[in-house]
GROMACS .gro file of C-alpha atoms in nm:
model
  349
    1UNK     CA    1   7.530  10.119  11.593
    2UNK     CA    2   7.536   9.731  11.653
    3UNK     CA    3   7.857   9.622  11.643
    4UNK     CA    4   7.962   9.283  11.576
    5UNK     CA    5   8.340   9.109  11.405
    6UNK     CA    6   8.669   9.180  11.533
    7UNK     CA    7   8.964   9.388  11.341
    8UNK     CA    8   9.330   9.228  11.354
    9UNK     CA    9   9.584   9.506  11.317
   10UNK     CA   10  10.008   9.536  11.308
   11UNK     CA   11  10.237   9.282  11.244
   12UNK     CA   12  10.147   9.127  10.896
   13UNK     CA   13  10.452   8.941  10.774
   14UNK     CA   14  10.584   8.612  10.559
   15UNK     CA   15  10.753   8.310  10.718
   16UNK     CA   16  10.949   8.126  10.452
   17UNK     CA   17  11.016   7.773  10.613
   18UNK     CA   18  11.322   7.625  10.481
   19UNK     CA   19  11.412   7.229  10.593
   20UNK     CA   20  11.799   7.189  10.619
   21UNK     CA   21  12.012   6.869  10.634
   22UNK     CA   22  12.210   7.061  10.918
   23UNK     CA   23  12.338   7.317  11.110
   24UNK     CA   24  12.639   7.473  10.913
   25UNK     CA   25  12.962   7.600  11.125
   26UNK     CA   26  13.040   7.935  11.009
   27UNK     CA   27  13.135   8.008  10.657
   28UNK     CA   28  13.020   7.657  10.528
   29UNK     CA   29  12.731   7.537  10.319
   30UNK     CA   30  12.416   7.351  10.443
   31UNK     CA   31  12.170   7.213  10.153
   32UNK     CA   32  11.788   7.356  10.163
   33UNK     CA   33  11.560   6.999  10.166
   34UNK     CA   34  11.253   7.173  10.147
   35UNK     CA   35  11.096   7.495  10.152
   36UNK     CA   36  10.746   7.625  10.179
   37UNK     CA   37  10.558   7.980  10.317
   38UNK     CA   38  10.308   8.079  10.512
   39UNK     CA   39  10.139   8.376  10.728
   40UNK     CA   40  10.237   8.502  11.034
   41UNK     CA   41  10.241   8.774  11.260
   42UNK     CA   42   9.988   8.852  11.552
   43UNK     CA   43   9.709   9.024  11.305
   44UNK     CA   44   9.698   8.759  11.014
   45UNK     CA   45   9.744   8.441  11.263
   46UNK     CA   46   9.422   8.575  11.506
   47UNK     CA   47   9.220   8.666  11.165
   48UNK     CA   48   9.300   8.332  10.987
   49UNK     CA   49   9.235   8.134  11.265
   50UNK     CA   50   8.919   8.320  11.331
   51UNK     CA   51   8.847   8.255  10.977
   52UNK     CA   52   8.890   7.884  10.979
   53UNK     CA   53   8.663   7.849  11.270
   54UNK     CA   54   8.394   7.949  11.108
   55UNK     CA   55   8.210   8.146  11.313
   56UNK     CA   56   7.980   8.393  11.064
   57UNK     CA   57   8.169   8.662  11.223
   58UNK     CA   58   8.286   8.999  11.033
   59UNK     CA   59   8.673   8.999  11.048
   60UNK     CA   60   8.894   9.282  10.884
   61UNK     CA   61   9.264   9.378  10.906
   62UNK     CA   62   9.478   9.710  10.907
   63UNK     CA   63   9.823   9.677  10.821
   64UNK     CA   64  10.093   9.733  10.591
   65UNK     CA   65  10.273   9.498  10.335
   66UNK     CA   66  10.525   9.587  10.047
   67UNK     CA   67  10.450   9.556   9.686
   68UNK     CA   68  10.607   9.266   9.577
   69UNK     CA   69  10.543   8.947   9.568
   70UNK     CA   70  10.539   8.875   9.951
   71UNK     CA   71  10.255   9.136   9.974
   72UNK     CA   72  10.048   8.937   9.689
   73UNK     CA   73  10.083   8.618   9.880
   74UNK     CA   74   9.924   8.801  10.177
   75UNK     CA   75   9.639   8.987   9.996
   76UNK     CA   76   9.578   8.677   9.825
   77UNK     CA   77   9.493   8.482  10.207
   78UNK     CA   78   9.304   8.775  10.337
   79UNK     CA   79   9.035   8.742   9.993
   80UNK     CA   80   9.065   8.344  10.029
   81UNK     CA   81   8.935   8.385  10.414
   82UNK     CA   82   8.670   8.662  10.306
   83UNK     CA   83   8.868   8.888  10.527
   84UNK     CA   84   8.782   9.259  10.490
   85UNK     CA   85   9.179   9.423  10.355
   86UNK     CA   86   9.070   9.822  10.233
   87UNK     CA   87   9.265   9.904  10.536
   88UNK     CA   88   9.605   9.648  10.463
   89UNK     CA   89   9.782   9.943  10.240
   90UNK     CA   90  10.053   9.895  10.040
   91UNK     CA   91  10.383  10.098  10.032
   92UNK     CA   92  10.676  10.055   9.732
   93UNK     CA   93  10.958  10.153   9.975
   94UNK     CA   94  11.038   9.852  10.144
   95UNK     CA   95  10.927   9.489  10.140
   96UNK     CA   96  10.670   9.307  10.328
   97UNK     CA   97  10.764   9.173  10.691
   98UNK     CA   98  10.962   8.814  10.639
   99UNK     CA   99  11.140   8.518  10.864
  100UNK     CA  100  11.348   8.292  10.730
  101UNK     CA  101  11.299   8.012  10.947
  102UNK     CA  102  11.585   7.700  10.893
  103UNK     CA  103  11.478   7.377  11.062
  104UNK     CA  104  11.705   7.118  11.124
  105UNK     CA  105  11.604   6.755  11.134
  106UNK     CA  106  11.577   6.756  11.507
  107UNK     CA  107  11.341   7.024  11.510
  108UNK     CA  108  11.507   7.262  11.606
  109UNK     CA  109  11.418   7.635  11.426
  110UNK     CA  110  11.633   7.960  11.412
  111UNK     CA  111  11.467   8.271  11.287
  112UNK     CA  112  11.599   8.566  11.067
  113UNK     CA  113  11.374   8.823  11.079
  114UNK     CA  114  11.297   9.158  10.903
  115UNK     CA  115  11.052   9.416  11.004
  116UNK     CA  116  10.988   9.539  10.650
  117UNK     CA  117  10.687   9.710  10.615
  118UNK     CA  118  10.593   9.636  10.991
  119UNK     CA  119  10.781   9.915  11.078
  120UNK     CA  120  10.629  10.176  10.850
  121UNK     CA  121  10.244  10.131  10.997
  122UNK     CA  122  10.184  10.468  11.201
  123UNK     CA  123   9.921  10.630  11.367
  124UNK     CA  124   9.806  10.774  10.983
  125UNK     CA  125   9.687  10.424  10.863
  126UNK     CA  126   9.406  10.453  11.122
  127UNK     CA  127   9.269  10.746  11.084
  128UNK     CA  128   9.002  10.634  10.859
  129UNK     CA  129   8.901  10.313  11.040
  130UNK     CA  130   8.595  10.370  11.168
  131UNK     CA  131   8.368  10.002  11.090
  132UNK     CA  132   8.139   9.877  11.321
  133UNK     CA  133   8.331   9.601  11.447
  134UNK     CA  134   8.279   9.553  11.838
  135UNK     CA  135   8.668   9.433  11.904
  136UNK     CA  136   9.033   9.610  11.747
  137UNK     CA  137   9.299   9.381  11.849
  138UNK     CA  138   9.635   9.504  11.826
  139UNK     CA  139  10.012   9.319  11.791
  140UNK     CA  140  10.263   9.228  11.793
  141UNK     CA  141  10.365   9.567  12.005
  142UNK     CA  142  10.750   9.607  12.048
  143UNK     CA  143  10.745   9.505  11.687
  144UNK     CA  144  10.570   9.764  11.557
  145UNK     CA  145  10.854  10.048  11.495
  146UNK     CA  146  10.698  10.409  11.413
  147UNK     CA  147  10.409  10.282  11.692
  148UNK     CA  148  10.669  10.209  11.970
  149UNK     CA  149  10.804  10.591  12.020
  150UNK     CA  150  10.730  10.759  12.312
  151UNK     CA  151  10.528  11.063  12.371
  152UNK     CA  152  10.486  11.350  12.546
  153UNK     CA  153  10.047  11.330  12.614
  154UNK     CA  154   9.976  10.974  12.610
  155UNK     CA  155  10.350  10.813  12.669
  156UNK     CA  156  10.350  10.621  12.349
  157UNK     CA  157  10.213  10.684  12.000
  158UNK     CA  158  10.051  10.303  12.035
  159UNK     CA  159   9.901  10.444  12.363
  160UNK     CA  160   9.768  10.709  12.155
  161UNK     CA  161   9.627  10.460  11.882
  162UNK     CA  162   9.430  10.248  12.129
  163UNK     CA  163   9.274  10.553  12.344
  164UNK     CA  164   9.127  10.640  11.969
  165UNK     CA  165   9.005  10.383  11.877
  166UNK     CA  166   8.842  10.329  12.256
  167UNK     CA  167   8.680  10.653  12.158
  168UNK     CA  168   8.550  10.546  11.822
  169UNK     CA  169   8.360  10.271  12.000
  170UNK     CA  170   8.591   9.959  11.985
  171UNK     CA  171   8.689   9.716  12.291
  172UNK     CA  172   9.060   9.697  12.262
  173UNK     CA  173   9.313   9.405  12.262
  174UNK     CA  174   9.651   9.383  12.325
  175UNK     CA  175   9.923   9.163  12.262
  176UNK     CA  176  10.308   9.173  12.241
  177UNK     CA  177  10.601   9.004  12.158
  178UNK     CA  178  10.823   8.793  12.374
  179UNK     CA  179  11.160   9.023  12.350
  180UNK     CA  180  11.463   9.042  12.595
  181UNK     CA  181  11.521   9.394  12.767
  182UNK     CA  182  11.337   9.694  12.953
  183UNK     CA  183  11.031   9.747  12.781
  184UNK     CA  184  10.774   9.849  13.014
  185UNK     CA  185  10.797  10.250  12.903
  186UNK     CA  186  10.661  10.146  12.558
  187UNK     CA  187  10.346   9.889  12.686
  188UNK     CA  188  10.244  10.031  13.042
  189UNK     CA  189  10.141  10.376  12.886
  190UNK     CA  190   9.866  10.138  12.674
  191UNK     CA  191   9.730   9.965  12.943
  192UNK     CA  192   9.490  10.228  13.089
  193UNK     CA  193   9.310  10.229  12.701
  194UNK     CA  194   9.262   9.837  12.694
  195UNK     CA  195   8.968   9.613  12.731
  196UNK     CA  196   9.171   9.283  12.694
  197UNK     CA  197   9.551   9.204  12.753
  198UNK     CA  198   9.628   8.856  12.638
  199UNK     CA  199   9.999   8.741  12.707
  200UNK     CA  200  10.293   8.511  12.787
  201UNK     CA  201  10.438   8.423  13.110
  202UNK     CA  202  10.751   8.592  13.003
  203UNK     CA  203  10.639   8.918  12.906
  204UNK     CA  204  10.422   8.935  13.185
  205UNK     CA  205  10.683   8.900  13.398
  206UNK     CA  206  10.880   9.121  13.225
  207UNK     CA  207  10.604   9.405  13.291
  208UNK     CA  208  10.553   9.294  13.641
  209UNK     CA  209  10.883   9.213  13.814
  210UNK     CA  210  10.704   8.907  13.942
  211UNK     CA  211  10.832   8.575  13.909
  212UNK     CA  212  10.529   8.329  13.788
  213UNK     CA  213  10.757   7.974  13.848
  214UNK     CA  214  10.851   7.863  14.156
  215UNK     CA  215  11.220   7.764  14.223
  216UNK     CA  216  11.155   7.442  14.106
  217UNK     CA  217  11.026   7.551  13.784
  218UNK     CA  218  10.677   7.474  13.858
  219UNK     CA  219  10.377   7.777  13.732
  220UNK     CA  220  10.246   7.928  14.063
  221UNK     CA  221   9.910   7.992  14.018
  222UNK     CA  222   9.912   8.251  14.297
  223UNK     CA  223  10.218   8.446  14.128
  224UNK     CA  224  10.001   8.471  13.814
  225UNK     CA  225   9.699   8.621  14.042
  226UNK     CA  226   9.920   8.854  14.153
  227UNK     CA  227  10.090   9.010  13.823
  228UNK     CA  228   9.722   8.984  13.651
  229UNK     CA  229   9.610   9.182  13.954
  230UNK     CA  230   9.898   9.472  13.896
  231UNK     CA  231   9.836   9.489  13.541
  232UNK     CA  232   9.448   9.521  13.574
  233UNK     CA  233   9.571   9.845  13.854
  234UNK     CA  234   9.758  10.017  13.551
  235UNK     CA  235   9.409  10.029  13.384
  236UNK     CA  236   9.312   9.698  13.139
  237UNK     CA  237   8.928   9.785  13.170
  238UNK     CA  238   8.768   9.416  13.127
  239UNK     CA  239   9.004   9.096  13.118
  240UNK     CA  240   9.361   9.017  13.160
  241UNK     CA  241   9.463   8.686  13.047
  242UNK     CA  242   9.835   8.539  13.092
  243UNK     CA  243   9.934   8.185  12.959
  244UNK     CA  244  10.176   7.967  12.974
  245UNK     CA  245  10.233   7.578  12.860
  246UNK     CA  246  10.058   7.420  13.149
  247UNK     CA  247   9.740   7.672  13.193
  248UNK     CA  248   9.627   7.984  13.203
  249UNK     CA  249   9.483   8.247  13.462
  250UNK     CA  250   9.238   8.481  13.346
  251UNK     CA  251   9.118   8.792  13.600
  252UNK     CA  252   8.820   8.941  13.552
  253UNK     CA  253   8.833   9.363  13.644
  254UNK     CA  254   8.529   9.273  13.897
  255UNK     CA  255   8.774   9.061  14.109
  256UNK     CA  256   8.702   8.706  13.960
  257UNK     CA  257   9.009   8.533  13.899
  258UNK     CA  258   9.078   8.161  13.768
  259UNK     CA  259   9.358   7.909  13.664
  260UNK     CA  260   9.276   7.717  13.398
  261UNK     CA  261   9.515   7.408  13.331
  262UNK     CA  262   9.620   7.308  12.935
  263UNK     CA  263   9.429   7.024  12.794
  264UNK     CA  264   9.751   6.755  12.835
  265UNK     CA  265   9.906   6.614  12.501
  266UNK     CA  266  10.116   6.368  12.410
  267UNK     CA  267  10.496   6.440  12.298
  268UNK     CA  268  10.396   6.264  12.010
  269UNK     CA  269  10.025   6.480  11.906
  270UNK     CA  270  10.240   6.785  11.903
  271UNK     CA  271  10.393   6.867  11.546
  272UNK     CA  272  10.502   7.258  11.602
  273UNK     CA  273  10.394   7.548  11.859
  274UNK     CA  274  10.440   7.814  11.595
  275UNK     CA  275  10.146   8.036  11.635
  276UNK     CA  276   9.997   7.841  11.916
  277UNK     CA  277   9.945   8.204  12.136
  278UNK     CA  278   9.812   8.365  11.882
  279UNK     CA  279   9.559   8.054  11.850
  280UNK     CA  280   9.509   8.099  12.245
  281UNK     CA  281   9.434   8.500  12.181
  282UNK     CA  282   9.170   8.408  11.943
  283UNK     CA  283   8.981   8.203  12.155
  284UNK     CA  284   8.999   8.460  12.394
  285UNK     CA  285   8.864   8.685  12.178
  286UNK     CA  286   8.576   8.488  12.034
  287UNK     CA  287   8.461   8.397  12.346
  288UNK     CA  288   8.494   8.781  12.504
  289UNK     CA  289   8.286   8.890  12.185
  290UNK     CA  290   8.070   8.634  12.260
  291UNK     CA  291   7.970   8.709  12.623
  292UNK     CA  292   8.148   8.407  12.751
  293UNK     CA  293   8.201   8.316  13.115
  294UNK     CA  294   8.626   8.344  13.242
  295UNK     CA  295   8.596   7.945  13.247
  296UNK     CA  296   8.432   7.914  12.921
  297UNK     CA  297   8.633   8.156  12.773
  298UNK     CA  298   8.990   7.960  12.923
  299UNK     CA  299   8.862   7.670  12.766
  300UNK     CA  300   8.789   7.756  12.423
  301UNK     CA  301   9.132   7.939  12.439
  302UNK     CA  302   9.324   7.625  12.519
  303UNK     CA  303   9.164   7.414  12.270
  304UNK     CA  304   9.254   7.655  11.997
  305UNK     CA  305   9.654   7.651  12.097
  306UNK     CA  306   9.585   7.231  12.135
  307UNK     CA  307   9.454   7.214  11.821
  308UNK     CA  308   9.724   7.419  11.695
  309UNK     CA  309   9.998   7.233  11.834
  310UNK     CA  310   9.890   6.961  11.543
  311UNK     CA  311  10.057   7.147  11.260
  312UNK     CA  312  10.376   7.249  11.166
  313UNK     CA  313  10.236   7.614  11.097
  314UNK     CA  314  10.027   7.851  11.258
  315UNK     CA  315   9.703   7.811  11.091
  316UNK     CA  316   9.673   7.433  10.923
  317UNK     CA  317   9.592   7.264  11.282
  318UNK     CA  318   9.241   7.485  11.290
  319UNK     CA  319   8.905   7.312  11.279
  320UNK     CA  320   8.612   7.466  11.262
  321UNK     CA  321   8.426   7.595  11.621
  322UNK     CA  322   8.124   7.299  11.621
  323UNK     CA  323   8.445   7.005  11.600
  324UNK     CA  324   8.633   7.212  11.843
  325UNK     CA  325   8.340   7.200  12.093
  326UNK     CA  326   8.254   6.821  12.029
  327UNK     CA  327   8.633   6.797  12.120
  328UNK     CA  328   8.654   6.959  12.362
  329UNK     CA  329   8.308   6.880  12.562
  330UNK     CA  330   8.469   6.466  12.534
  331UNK     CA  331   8.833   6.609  12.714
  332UNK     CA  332   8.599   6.757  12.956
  333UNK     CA  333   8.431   6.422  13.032
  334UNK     CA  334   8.787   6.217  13.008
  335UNK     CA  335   8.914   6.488  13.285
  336UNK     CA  336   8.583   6.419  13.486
  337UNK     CA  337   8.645   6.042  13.476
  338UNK     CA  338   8.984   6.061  13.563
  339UNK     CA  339   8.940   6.308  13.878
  340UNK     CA  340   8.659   6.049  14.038
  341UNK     CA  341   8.912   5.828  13.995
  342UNK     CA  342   9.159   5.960  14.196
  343UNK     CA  343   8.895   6.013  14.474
  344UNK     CA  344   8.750   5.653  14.440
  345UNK     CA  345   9.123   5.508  14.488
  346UNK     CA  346   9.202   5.804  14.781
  347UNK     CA  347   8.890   5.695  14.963
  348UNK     CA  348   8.967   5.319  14.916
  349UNK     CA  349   9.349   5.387  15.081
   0.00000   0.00000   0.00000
């Protein structure tokens, strides 16, 4: 079988965006300004973006939405971005995943979120998915209720999911959601059936016990090494990638290891970061279905969360791949120009 595309699967979910005049104090009434919806969740964020970028590439998603109105609004995306959904099922006991997200006029957002129908997608939606897609990315874990219970053979019934579908012929992804508490039971049982890990700082530290900043608050490139390097010994087959605002390292399972800084923005450029990792995961994967060099691959994975970073949702900042490139080829040259710089004037002093 030749495979080729990439399957998004878990966390499928609604974010309902409502614009408040302010902040009420407890018991009192704030007045909704505006209000709009749109995707979200790890699956339909990689897929869409994927989708926008144009890349001819076979996309699909497993997953599980209500039947109501929230689950039409989904459907609806998935046939809008030609996205394969016969495995996105549909279940009449409980509503599709939602956040209300209020946003204040300073920008600042609180979420309220319910799992929904999140919490209902089990190790039975799989059985039959069995495409020829090269790549089954799965997240957010931790969010992901009947998947996050341990077991006795493989230590978690996610664990179990990804050593399938390993065994059905798919590279598999990973990624989870930033969460507070002890959770390395539920994700270090996974590792050992993964291709690619692609996460945050802060969960990476959470799984590592290493601290990434220094005591200044500065990223230490070194401390990164050093937690991709443990996570690659608990079994991730291929890459581990863990990012952060200011850059990225990415370690390959042959011992090549980088730090990649963030293409730098303005204060002003950036209109909301909601999504932007899940932007940064797609590159990832793109450019790891692609055959892409670690460097390459970094790149590409930035731009995506840069471009991103232009829209107050997760998906609207997208461009397709060819205007991403041109972009990003011309941020390449600026950095160039600015680096011989620096020499020219340290030579000159």
């Amino acid at each position: 079988m030749v495979r080729n595309g990439i399957i998004g699967a878990g966390s499928m979910l609604v974010d309902h965006v409502q614009r408040i005049s302010h902040w009420p104090e407890q018991g009192w009434l704030t007045e909704i300004q505006h209000s709009e919806k749109c995707s979200g969740g790890a699956a339909l964020n990689v897929l869409f973006t994927l989708a926008r970028m144009q890349l001819n590439l076979p996309l699909a998603g497993v997953g599980m939405v209500g039947e109501d109105s929230d689950g039409d609004y989904i459907l609806q995306l998935l046939d809008d971005h030609h996205i394969d959904r016969q495995f996105v099922q549909r279940t009449a006991g409980i509503n599709t995943a939602m956040t209300q997200v209020m946003t204040t006029p300073d920008g600042q957002r609180t979420f309220f979120h319910a799992r929904g129908a999140n919490g209902k997608l089990d190790l039975a939606h799989f059985a039959d998915v069995s495409t020829s897609h090269r790549i089954f990315h799965l997240g957010y874990l931790l969010l992901l209720d009947s998947l996050d219970v341990p077991e006795k053979e493989y230590g978690t019934r996610s664990a179990r999911l990804l050593a399938q579908m390993q065994q059905r012929g798919y590279l598999t992804s990973l990624d989870l959601v930033s969460r507070v508490g002890e959770y390395r039971p539920l994700v270090v049982p996974a590792l050992r059936w993964l291709d690619y890990l692609v996460i945050n700082e802060l969960e990476a530290q959470s799984l590592t016990g290493i601290s990434l900043r220094t005591r200044h608050g500065l990223a230490a490139p070194s401390a990164f090494a050093e937690a991709a390097t443990w996570l690659l010994q608990q079994g991730v087959r291929q890459r581990v990638v863990i990012h952060a605002p200011e850059g990225a390292w990415g370690q390959q399972a042959e011992g090549e290891g980088r730090w990649q800084p963030a293409w730098c923005l303005a204060p002003e450029e950036i209109v909301g970061s909601v999504g932007a990792g899940d932007a940064f995961c797609a590159g990832v994967l793109y450019a790891s279905h692609e055959g892409w060099s670690l460097t390459e691959t970094l790149k590409l994975a930035h731009t995506c969360a840069c471009f991103n970073l232009h829209a107050a949702n997760a998906l609207d900042g997208t461009r397709p791949l060819a205007e991403m490139q041109r972009w990003m080829d011309q941020a390449i040259c600026v950095s160039r120009a600015e680096e011989a710089g620096r020499i020219t004037s340290a030579e000159k002093t």
